[in-house]
CSV table of C-alpha atoms in Angstrom, one decimal:
chain,number,residue,atom,x,y,z
X,11,MET,CA,114.9,92.6,89.1
X,12,ARG,CA,113.4,89.5,87.1
X,13,ILE,CA,109.3,88.3,87.1
X,14,SER,CA,107.4,86.6,85.3
X,15,VAL,CA,103.9,87.9,84.5
X,16,PHE,CA,101.1,85.1,85.5
X,17,GLY,CA,97.9,85.7,83.1
X,18,LEU,CA,98.3,88.7,80.2
X,19,GLY,CA,94.3,90.9,80.3
X,20,TYR,CA,94.0,93.6,81.3
X,21,VAL,CA,96.3,93.5,84.7
X,22,GLY,CA,98.6,91.1,83.7
X,23,CYS,CA,99.5,92.8,80.6
X,24,VAL,CA,99.9,96.1,82.2
X,25,SER,CA,101.5,95.3,84.9
X,26,ALA,CA,104.4,93.7,82.5
X,27,ALA,CA,104.7,96.2,80.4
X,28,CYS,CA,104.9,98.5,83.1
X,29,LEU,CA,107.6,97.2,85.8
X,30,ALA,CA,109.6,96.4,81.8
X,31,SER,CA,110.0,99.8,81.2
X,32,ALA,CA,110.8,100.8,84.8
X,33,GLY,CA,113.7,98.0,84.1
X,34,HIS,CA,113.1,95.3,85.0
X,35,LYS,CA,113.5,91.6,83.6
X,36,VAL,CA,109.8,90.2,82.3
X,37,VAL,CA,108.3,87.5,80.8
X,38,GLY,CA,104.8,87.1,80.1
X,39,VAL,CA,103.0,84.0,80.1
X,40,ASP,CA,99.5,83.2,79.7
X,41,VAL,CA,98.0,79.3,78.2
X,42,ASN,CA,95.8,81.7,75.6
X,43,PRO,CA,98.5,80.9,72.3
X,44,LEU,CA,97.3,83.5,70.7
X,45,LYS,CA,98.1,86.3,73.8
X,46,VAL,CA,101.9,84.7,74.2
X,47,ASP,CA,102.2,86.0,69.7
X,48,LEU,CA,100.8,89.2,69.7
X,49,VAL,CA,104.2,89.4,72.9
X,50,THR,CA,106.5,88.5,71.3
X,51,ARG,CA,105.9,90.5,68.1
X,52,GLY,CA,105.4,93.7,70.0
X,53,LEU,CA,101.8,94.1,70.6
X,54,ALA,CA,99.3,94.8,73.3
X,55,PRO,CA,97.1,91.9,74.2
X,56,VAL,CA,94.6,94.8,75.1
X,57,VAL,CA,93.4,98.4,74.3
X,58,GLU,CA,94.2,100.6,76.7
X,59,GLU,CA,96.0,103.9,76.8
X,60,ARG,CA,100.1,104.0,75.7
X,61,ILE,CA,100.0,100.0,76.1
X,62,GLY,CA,100.9,99.7,73.1
X,63,GLU,CA,104.4,101.7,72.7
X,64,LEU,CA,104.6,101.2,76.1
X,65,THR,CA,104.6,97.2,75.1
X,66,ALA,CA,106.4,97.1,71.8
X,67,GLU,CA,108.9,99.3,73.2
X,68,ALA,CA,109.6,96.2,75.6
X,69,VAL,CA,109.9,93.9,73.9
X,70,ARG,CA,112.3,95.7,71.3
X,71,SER,CA,114.2,96.4,74.3
X,72,GLY,CA,114.4,92.7,75.1
X,73,ALA,CA,112.8,94.1,78.2
X,74,LEU,CA,109.7,92.1,78.2
X,75,ARG,CA,108.7,88.7,76.4
X,76,ALA,CA,106.1,86.0,76.5
X,77,THR,CA,105.6,82.6,76.7
X,78,ALA,CA,103.5,79.1,77.6
X,79,ASP,CA,106.1,77.4,79.6
X,80,VAL,CA,105.7,78.1,82.9
X,81,ALA,CA,108.9,75.9,84.5
X,82,GLU,CA,111.2,78.3,81.6
X,83,ALA,CA,109.6,81.4,83.5
X,84,VAL,CA,109.4,80.2,86.6
X,85,GLY,CA,112.8,79.1,86.6
X,86,SER,CA,114.1,82.4,85.2
X,87,THR,CA,112.8,84.6,86.9
X,88,ASP,CA,113.3,85.5,90.4
X,89,VAL,CA,109.4,86.7,92.0
X,90,SER,CA,106.4,85.5,89.8
X,91,LEU,CA,103.2,88.2,89.8
X,92,VAL,CA,99.9,85.3,89.4
X,93,CYS,CA,97.8,88.0,88.2
X,94,VAL,CA,94.8,85.2,87.1
X,95,GLY,CA,91.2,86.5,87.2
X,96,THR,CA,88.7,85.2,89.2
X,97,PRO,CA,85.6,85.7,88.4
X,98,SER,CA,81.5,84.6,89.6
X,99,ALA,CA,80.8,81.1,90.9
X,100,PRO,CA,76.5,81.3,88.8
X,101,ASN,CA,75.3,82.3,92.7
X,102,GLY,CA,78.0,84.3,93.4
X,103,SER,CA,80.5,82.9,94.8
X,104,LEU,CA,83.7,83.9,94.0
X,105,SER,CA,86.0,81.3,91.0
X,106,THR,CA,89.7,79.4,92.4
X,107,ALA,CA,89.6,77.8,89.7
X,108,TYR,CA,92.4,80.0,87.9
X,109,LEU,CA,94.3,80.8,91.0
X,110,GLU,CA,95.0,77.2,92.1
X,111,ARG,CA,95.5,76.3,88.5
X,112,VAL,CA,98.6,78.2,88.5
X,113,ALA,CA,99.4,77.9,91.8
X,114,GLU,CA,99.9,74.6,91.3
X,115,GLN,CA,101.7,75.3,87.9
X,116,ILE,CA,104.0,77.5,90.5
X,117,GLY,CA,104.7,74.7,92.7
X,118,ARG,CA,105.7,72.0,90.2
X,119,ALA,CA,108.5,74.7,88.1
X,120,LEU,CA,110.0,75.6,92.4
X,121,ALA,CA,109.8,71.5,93.2
X,122,ALA,CA,112.0,71.1,90.1
X,123,GLY,CA,113.9,74.3,90.3
X,124,THR,CA,115.4,72.9,93.5
X,125,PRO,CA,118.3,71.2,94.6
X,126,ALA,CA,117.3,69.4,97.3
X,127,THR,CA,114.5,68.1,95.0
X,128,ALA,CA,115.2,68.3,91.7
X,129,GLY,CA,114.2,65.0,89.6
X,130,LYS,CA,111.8,64.5,91.8
X,131,PRO,CA,108.3,63.6,89.8
X,132,ALA,CA,105.4,66.6,89.9
X,133,THR,CA,102.2,64.5,91.4
X,134,GLY,CA,98.2,65.1,89.8
X,135,THR,CA,97.9,65.7,86.7
X,136,PRO,CA,99.1,68.6,84.8
X,137,THR,CA,97.6,71.6,83.9
X,138,THR,CA,98.6,75.4,82.8
X,139,ALA,CA,98.2,78.1,83.9
X,140,GLU,CA,95.0,79.6,82.5
X,141,THR,CA,93.3,83.1,82.5
X,142,PRO,CA,89.1,83.4,82.0
X,143,THR,CA,89.9,83.2,78.1
X,144,GLY,CA,91.1,80.3,75.7
X,145,THR,CA,90.7,76.6,76.6
X,146,PRO,CA,93.5,75.0,79.3
X,147,ALA,CA,95.7,72.8,76.6
X,148,ALA,CA,99.1,70.8,78.4
X,149,GLU,CA,102.5,71.9,79.7
X,150,PRO,CA,105.7,71.9,77.3
X,151,PRO,CA,108.3,69.6,80.3
X,152,ALA,CA,109.9,71.1,82.6
X,153,THR,CA,112.7,72.9,81.4
X,154,GLN,CA,115.3,74.4,83.1
X,155,ALA,CA,116.3,78.8,81.9
X,156,THR,CA,120.2,79.5,81.6
X,157,GLU,CA,118.9,83.2,81.6
X,158,ALA,CA,122.0,85.5,83.5
X,159,PRO,CA,120.2,87.3,86.8
X,160,ALA,CA,119.7,90.9,86.6
X,161,THR,CA,122.1,93.1,86.9
X,162,GLY,CA,121.1,95.8,89.3
X,163,THR,CA,121.2,95.5,93.5
X,164,PRO,CA,118.8,92.2,94.8
X,165,ALA,CA,115.9,93.0,97.2
X,166,SER,CA,116.1,91.6,100.7
X,167,GLY,CA,114.6,88.4,100.2
X,168,ALA,CA,116.8,87.3,97.1
X,169,GLY,CA,118.0,83.8,96.2
X,170,ARG,CA,114.5,81.9,96.3
X,171,HIS,CA,111.6,82.4,94.8
X,172,THR,CA,109.2,85.1,95.7
X,173,VAL,CA,105.3,83.9,94.4
X,174,VAL,CA,102.9,87.2,94.4
X,175,PHE,CA,99.1,87.0,93.8
X,176,ARG,CA,97.6,90.4,92.3
X,177,SER,CA,94.2,88.6,91.6
X,178,THR,CA,91.6,89.9,93.6
X,179,MET,CA,90.6,87.2,96.3
X,180,LEU,CA,88.4,87.5,99.6
X,181,PRO,CA,90.4,87.0,102.9
X,182,GLY,CA,92.1,84.0,103.6
X,183,THR,CA,91.9,82.5,99.9
X,184,CYS,CA,96.1,82.9,99.9
X,185,GLU,CA,97.4,81.7,103.1
X,186,ASP,CA,94.2,78.5,103.1
X,187,LEU,CA,94.2,77.7,100.3
X,188,LEU,CA,97.2,78.9,98.0
X,189,VAL,CA,100.3,78.5,100.3
X,190,PRO,CA,98.8,74.6,100.5
X,191,ILE,CA,98.8,73.9,97.1
X,192,LEU,CA,101.8,76.0,96.9
X,193,GLU,CA,103.9,74.1,99.8
X,194,ARG,CA,102.6,70.9,98.6
X,195,GLU,CA,103.9,71.3,94.6
X,196,SER,CA,107.0,72.4,95.3
X,197,GLY,CA,107.7,69.9,99.3
X,198,LEU,CA,108.8,73.6,100.0
X,199,ALA,CA,107.8,75.3,102.8
X,200,ALA,CA,106.3,79.4,102.5
X,201,GLY,CA,108.2,81.8,104.2
X,202,THR,CA,111.1,80.0,104.6
X,203,ASP,CA,111.7,77.8,101.2
X,204,PHE,CA,109.8,80.4,98.4
X,205,GLY,CA,108.5,83.9,99.5
X,206,VAL,CA,104.1,84.9,99.7
X,207,ALA,CA,102.8,88.7,99.1
X,208,VAL,CA,98.9,89.3,97.8
X,209,ASN,CA,99.3,92.6,96.0
X,210,PRO,CA,96.2,93.4,94.8
X,211,GLU,CA,95.9,96.4,92.0
X,212,PHE,CA,94.3,99.5,91.9
X,213,LEU,CA,94.1,100.1,88.1
X,214,ARG,CA,91.4,101.5,86.5
X,215,GLU,CA,90.9,99.5,82.7
X,216,GLY,CA,91.0,102.5,80.2
X,217,THR,CA,93.6,104.8,82.6
X,218,SER,CA,95.4,102.0,83.8
X,219,VAL,CA,99.0,102.4,83.0
X,220,ARG,CA,98.9,105.7,84.4
X,221,ASP,CA,97.0,104.4,87.6
X,222,PHE,CA,100.0,102.0,87.5
X,223,PHE,CA,102.5,104.6,87.8
X,224,ASP,CA,100.6,106.6,89.4
X,225,PRO,CA,98.5,105.0,92.0
X,226,PRO,CA,96.9,106.0,95.2
X,227,LYS,CA,98.5,103.5,97.3
X,228,THR,CA,100.7,100.3,96.6
X,229,VAL,CA,99.1,97.5,99.6
X,230,ILE,CA,101.5,94.5,99.9
X,231,GLY,CA,99.6,92.1,101.8
X,232,GLU,CA,103.1,89.5,103.4
X,233,LEU,CA,103.5,86.9,105.0
X,234,ASP,CA,107.2,87.8,106.2
X,235,ARG,CA,109.2,90.1,106.5
X,236,ALA,CA,111.5,89.2,103.0
X,237,SER,CA,108.6,88.9,100.8
X,238,GLY,CA,107.3,92.6,101.1
X,239,ASP,CA,110.4,93.6,101.2
X,240,VAL,CA,110.4,91.7,97.3
X,241,VAL,CA,106.9,93.3,96.1
X,242,ALA,CA,108.6,97.0,97.9
X,243,ALA,CA,111.1,96.8,96.3
X,244,LEU,CA,109.3,96.5,92.4
X,245,TYR,CA,107.6,99.9,93.0
X,246,GLU,CA,110.0,101.3,94.7
X,247,GLY,CA,110.2,105.3,93.4
X,248,LEU,CA,106.0,105.2,92.3
X,249,PRO,CA,104.1,107.8,94.6
X,250,GLY,CA,101.3,106.8,96.9
X,251,GLU,CA,101.4,105.6,100.6
X,252,VAL,CA,103.2,102.0,101.4
X,253,PHE,CA,101.4,99.8,103.3
X,254,ARG,CA,102.5,96.7,104.2
X,255,VAL,CA,100.4,94.9,106.6
X,256,PRO,CA,98.8,91.0,107.5
X,257,ILE,CA,97.7,89.0,103.6
X,258,THR,CA,94.3,88.8,105.3
X,259,VAL,CA,93.7,92.7,105.1
X,260,ALA,CA,95.8,92.9,102.1
X,261,GLU,CA,93.3,90.9,100.8
X,262,MET,CA,90.2,92.7,101.9
X,263,THR,CA,91.7,96.3,100.9
X,264,LYS,CA,90.4,95.8,98.0
X,265,TYR,CA,86.9,95.0,98.3
X,266,THR,CA,86.2,97.2,100.3
X,267,ASP,CA,87.7,99.6,97.3
X,268,ASN,CA,85.5,98.5,95.1
X,269,ALA,CA,82.4,97.8,97.6
X,270,PHE,CA,82.7,101.5,98.6
X,271,HIS,CA,83.5,102.0,94.2
X,272,GLY,CA,79.9,100.6,93.5
X,273,LEU,CA,78.8,102.3,97.6
X,274,LYS,CA,79.3,105.7,96.1
X,275,ILE,CA,77.8,105.6,92.6
X,276,SER,CA,75.2,104.0,93.5
X,277,PHE,CA,74.1,107.1,96.2
X,278,ALA,CA,74.9,109.3,93.1
X,279,ASN,CA,72.4,107.9,91.1
X,280,GLU,CA,69.4,107.8,93.7
X,281,ILE,CA,69.7,110.7,94.5
X,282,GLY,CA,69.8,112.2,91.0
X,283,ALA,CA,66.8,109.5,90.6
X,284,ILE,CA,65.1,111.8,93.5
X,285,CYS,CA,66.3,115.1,92.3
X,286,GLN,CA,65.3,114.2,88.6
X,287,ALA,CA,61.7,113.5,90.4
X,288,LEU,CA,61.8,117.2,92.2
X,289,GLY,CA,62.3,118.7,89.4
X,290,LEU,CA,65.4,119.7,90.7
X,291,ASP,CA,69.2,119.7,88.9
X,292,SER,CA,71.2,117.0,90.2
X,293,HIS,CA,75.0,118.5,89.2
X,294,GLN,CA,73.6,121.2,90.8
X,295,VAL,CA,72.8,119.6,94.1
X,296,MET,CA,76.0,117.2,94.1
X,297,ASP,CA,78.7,120.2,93.2
X,298,VAL,CA,77.3,121.7,96.8
X,299,PHE,CA,77.8,118.3,98.2
X,300,LEU,CA,81.1,118.1,97.1
X,301,ALA,CA,82.7,121.2,98.5
X,302,ASP,CA,82.5,119.6,102.1
X,303,ARG,CA,85.6,117.6,101.9
X,304,LYS,CA,84.9,117.8,105.9
X,305,LEU,CA,82.2,115.6,106.5
X,306,ASN,CA,81.0,114.6,102.7
X,307,VAL,CA,84.5,113.7,100.5
X,308,SER,CA,86.6,113.1,103.5
X,309,PRO,CA,87.6,110.5,106.1
X,310,ALA,CA,84.3,111.1,108.6
X,311,TYR,CA,82.0,108.4,109.3
X,312,LEU,CA,84.6,106.1,107.7
X,313,ARG,CA,85.2,104.3,111.0
X,314,PRO,CA,83.7,101.3,112.6
X,315,GLY,CA,82.1,101.6,115.4
X,316,PHE,CA,78.5,102.2,116.9
X,317,ALA,CA,75.3,102.7,114.7
X,318,PHE,CA,74.3,106.4,114.2
X,319,GLY,CA,72.1,108.5,116.0
X,320,GLY,CA,70.1,111.4,116.4
X,321,SER,CA,67.8,114.0,115.8
X,322,CYS,CA,68.9,114.5,112.4
X,323,LEU,CA,70.5,111.7,110.9
X,324,PRO,CA,67.3,108.9,111.3
X,325,LYS,CA,64.8,111.7,110.6
X,326,ASP,CA,66.3,112.6,107.6
X,327,LEU,CA,66.7,109.7,106.0
X,328,ARG,CA,63.2,108.7,106.2
X,329,GLY,CA,61.9,112.2,105.1
X,330,LEU,CA,64.3,111.4,102.1
X,331,VAL,CA,63.1,108.3,101.5
X,332,TYR,CA,59.3,109.0,101.9
X,333,ALA,CA,60.0,111.9,99.8
X,334,ALA,CA,60.9,109.2,96.9
X,335,ARG,CA,57.9,106.7,97.6
X,336,ARG,CA,55.1,108.8,96.6
X,337,ALA,CA,57.4,110.6,93.2
X,338,ASP,CA,57.3,107.1,92.9
X,339,VAL,CA,61.2,107.2,92.3
X,340,SER,CA,62.5,103.2,94.1
X,341,VAL,CA,66.2,104.0,96.1
X,342,PRO,CA,66.4,100.5,97.4
X,343,LEU,CA,70.8,102.0,98.6
X,344,LEU,CA,68.8,104.7,100.5
X,345,ALA,CA,66.1,102.5,102.0
X,346,HIS,CA,68.3,100.3,103.3
X,347,VAL,CA,70.3,102.0,105.2
X,348,LEU,CA,68.3,102.8,108.8
X,349,PRO,CA,67.9,99.0,109.2
X,350,SER,CA,71.2,97.9,108.5
X,351,ASN,CA,72.2,100.3,110.9
X,352,ASP,CA,69.1,98.2,113.1
X,353,ASP,CA,70.9,95.3,112.9
X,354,HIS,CA,73.9,97.0,113.7
X,355,LEU,CA,72.4,98.1,116.3
X,356,ARG,CA,70.9,94.0,117.0
X,357,ARG,CA,75.2,92.6,116.0
X,358,ALA,CA,75.6,94.8,119.7
X,359,PHE,CA,72.8,93.7,121.9
X,360,GLU,CA,73.3,89.8,120.9
X,361,LEU,CA,76.9,91.1,122.1
X,362,VAL,CA,75.8,91.4,126.0
X,363,THR,CA,73.7,88.0,125.8
X,364,ALA,CA,76.2,85.8,124.2
X,365,ALA,CA,78.6,87.5,127.1
X,366,GLY,CA,76.9,86.3,130.1
X,367,GLY,CA,76.4,87.9,132.4
X,368,ARG,CA,73.4,90.0,134.0
X,369,ARG,CA,74.7,93.0,135.6
X,370,VAL,CA,75.6,95.2,133.2
X,371,GLY,CA,77.2,98.8,133.2
X,372,LEU,CA,76.8,101.3,130.6
X,373,PHE,CA,79.0,103.9,130.2
X,374,GLY,CA,77.6,106.5,127.0
X,375,LEU,CA,73.9,107.5,126.7
X,376,SER,CA,74.9,110.1,124.7
X,377,PHE,CA,73.9,109.4,121.1
X,378,LYS,CA,77.5,111.2,120.5
X,379,PRO,CA,80.4,112.6,122.7
X,380,GLY,CA,80.2,116.0,124.1
X,381,THR,CA,76.8,116.4,124.5
X,382,ASP,CA,73.2,115.3,126.2
X,383,ASP,CA,71.3,115.0,123.0
X,384,LEU,CA,69.9,111.6,123.5
X,385,ARG,CA,66.5,111.9,120.4
X,386,GLU,CA,67.1,108.6,119.0
X,387,SER,CA,70.9,107.8,120.1
X,388,PRO,CA,71.5,104.2,120.3
X,389,MET,CA,72.5,103.7,123.3
X,390,VAL,CA,68.6,104.8,124.3
X,391,GLU,CA,68.0,102.0,122.7
X,392,LEU,CA,70.1,99.6,123.6
X,393,ALA,CA,69.7,100.4,127.2
X,394,GLU,CA,65.9,100.2,126.6
X,395,ARG,CA,66.7,96.6,124.5
X,396,LEU,CA,68.4,95.6,127.8
X,397,LEU,CA,65.9,96.4,130.2
X,398,GLY,CA,63.2,94.9,128.9
X,399,LYS,CA,65.2,91.5,128.3
X,400,GLY,CA,65.1,92.2,132.3
X,401,TYR,CA,69.2,92.8,133.0
X,402,ASP,CA,70.3,94.7,136.0
X,403,LEU,CA,71.4,97.6,134.4
X,404,ARG,CA,73.4,100.3,136.1
X,405,ILE,CA,74.3,103.9,133.4
X,406,TYR,CA,77.2,106.4,133.1
X,407,ASP,CA,77.1,109.2,131.4
X,408,ALA,CA,79.2,112.1,132.1
X,409,ASN,CA,76.8,114.8,129.7
X,410,VAL,CA,73.7,113.6,130.8
X,411,SER,CA,72.1,114.6,134.0
X,412,LEU,CA,67.5,114.1,134.4
X,413,SER,CA,67.5,118.1,135.9
X,414,ARG,CA,69.8,119.0,133.0
X,415,LEU,CA,66.6,117.7,130.0
X,416,VAL,CA,64.8,120.0,128.5
X,417,GLY,CA,61.9,120.7,125.7
X,418,ALA,CA,62.4,117.2,123.7
X,419,ASN,CA,65.5,115.6,125.0
X,420,ARG,CA,63.3,115.2,127.9
X,421,ASP,CA,60.1,114.0,126.5
X,422,TYR,CA,62.3,111.6,123.9
X,423,ILE,CA,63.1,110.3,126.9
X,424,ALA,CA,60.2,110.2,129.9
X,425,SER,CA,58.7,107.6,126.6
X,426,ARG,CA,61.7,105.2,126.4
X,427,LEU,CA,63.8,105.5,129.7
X,428,PRO,CA,60.6,106.5,131.8
X,429,HIS,CA,63.1,105.1,135.4
X,430,LEU,CA,66.4,107.0,133.4
X,431,GLY,CA,66.9,108.7,136.7
X,432,ASP,CA,67.1,105.1,139.2
X,433,LEU,CA,69.6,104.1,136.9
X,434,LEU,CA,71.8,106.9,136.3
X,435,SER,CA,74.8,106.7,138.4
X,436,GLY,CA,77.2,109.7,139.6
X,437,SER,CA,80.8,108.4,138.6
X,438,ALA,CA,81.9,105.6,136.2
X,439,GLY,CA,83.2,103.9,139.5
X,440,GLU,CA,80.1,102.9,140.3
X,441,VAL,CA,79.2,101.8,137.5
X,442,LEU,CA,82.8,99.8,137.1
X,443,ALA,CA,81.3,97.8,140.4
X,444,HIS,CA,78.3,97.2,139.9
X,445,ALA,CA,78.9,95.1,135.5
X,446,ASP,CA,79.7,91.5,135.3
X,447,VAL,CA,79.4,92.9,131.5
X,448,CYS,CA,80.1,96.5,130.8
X,449,VAL,CA,79.3,97.9,126.6
X,450,VAL,CA,81.4,101.0,126.5
X,451,GLY,CA,80.4,103.5,124.3
X,452,CYS,CA,82.7,106.3,124.5
X,453,LYS,CA,85.6,107.4,125.6
X,454,ASP,CA,85.5,110.2,128.5
X,455,PRO,CA,88.8,109.7,130.8
X,456,ASP,CA,87.3,109.2,133.7
X,457,VAL,CA,85.7,106.2,132.1
X,458,LEU,CA,89.1,105.3,130.8
X,459,ASP,CA,90.5,106.1,134.0
X,460,ALA,CA,87.8,103.4,135.4
X,461,LEU,CA,88.2,100.8,133.2
X,462,ALA,CA,91.7,100.4,133.8
X,463,GLY,CA,90.1,98.2,136.4
X,464,ALA,CA,88.2,96.3,135.2
X,465,GLY,CA,89.7,92.6,136.1
X,466,ASP,CA,88.1,90.2,134.8
X,467,ARG,CA,84.8,91.4,133.2
X,468,VAL,CA,83.6,91.4,130.2
X,469,ILE,CA,84.5,94.8,128.7
X,470,ILE,CA,81.9,95.4,125.3
X,471,ASP,CA,83.7,97.7,123.5
X,472,LEU,CA,81.9,100.3,121.0
X,473,VAL,CA,83.7,102.8,120.2
X,474,ARG,CA,87.1,101.3,119.5
X,475,LEU,CA,89.0,102.2,122.9
X,476,PRO,CA,92.2,103.2,122.7
X,477,ASP,CA,94.3,100.7,124.1
X,478,ALA,CA,92.1,98.4,122.0
X,479,ALA,CA,95.4,96.7,119.9
X,480,ALA,CA,96.0,95.1,123.3
X,481,ARG,CA,92.7,94.3,124.9
X,482,ARG,CA,92.0,92.7,122.0
X,483,ALA,CA,94.3,89.6,123.8
X,484,HIS,CA,92.5,89.1,127.1
X,485,PRO,CA,90.0,86.7,126.5
X,486,GLY,CA,87.0,89.6,128.4
X,487,TYR,CA,87.7,91.6,125.1
X,488,VAL,CA,85.1,92.0,122.4
X,489,GLY,CA,85.3,95.6,119.7
X,490,LEU,CA,81.9,94.9,117.6
X,491,GLY,CA,83.3,95.3,114.3
X,492,TRP,CA,87.3,95.1,114.7
């Protein structure tokens, strides 16, 4: 495939060299003449393991070249990968200036290279493809490429250009900002006359070449199926699962990954600070922690749902934060876990109040399914808040019977919901008959059966019901976090 890569920084340079080494014909595009000159001479603009030899070999074989001419690059290729920077603005917001300029240029190049619109004058002030470094320079006049088509089997969507954004950008940036720019400047329709996709990168500086050829996953946010087919063809044969998703999901995936990586590092560092203050070997502690692949290093607990509770997590978090404070160790991440959990509970409460109904049915009361433990259950807290605001509440939990509650469990519920006996119903159907608003905190079969007859009642889903995807089309359904 013939590919133009916009931006010859770490992501662009690695993508260009690796794709060229995989047999594609690649043109690197950058406003910085030094970067263009380096690639032209077979030298990599960045320091990275293996990138020097890959770049030298790709240039020597004719698979990779570089230019500052946007129109020529777009006109001579089938796909444009946009790898320019999206740095933070002083207020923390995302700067899309480089993305917007490249979208304008690619749009104009598409207009110049399309028979139906050839000769159409570009509007606005000419700009250049720009990376975070360097000073923009005026673009040379557009030229039409004469390069022969690359050999091989064309991907689905061949015959139209496909613009693929690799830059990290917030959800909505592509469809709400960049696609309109491309359409305005080209006079063409995205998804019909040209393809658009988002393909976030998961490359770590220092190991980016290895990461390119051995990715943990490939994410393709596709405007239409043909656009996704083109991107999939770029990475054909590489390991890792391929996810073809809506564009906004692809945009969010990159931020989710990086946020979690930052969270993991901060968590380990705060545990290390506490261990040091207590005279413990933090690496020995983390070795034991990492050995648990069932709960700790696993997908466990990583599905959005309701707040956590129970007799362990809240108590132990409080104890650990207290121990850190006594040792004069600041642990802002750990100290904010419980406040974050309480904010999530508040979101659920606000969903109920926004529904407008005063008769509420609560399905589930224990802190998690399959137990009758009510200690620090977020469902108990939610019930308490609703009662405090005067809601007419009925509760069903197949595992909770007032007569069977004993010990600390009974003492806890007596202090939080002393009239629980008056609120508990014997069946899910009774609660459904009472409720205008159904708050679902469990997936018991009898609850699912009852909800099949919910009709026009509002359903506040805290657990993501099995048929949540279908229910989302119903105006009365609201999910917490989905």
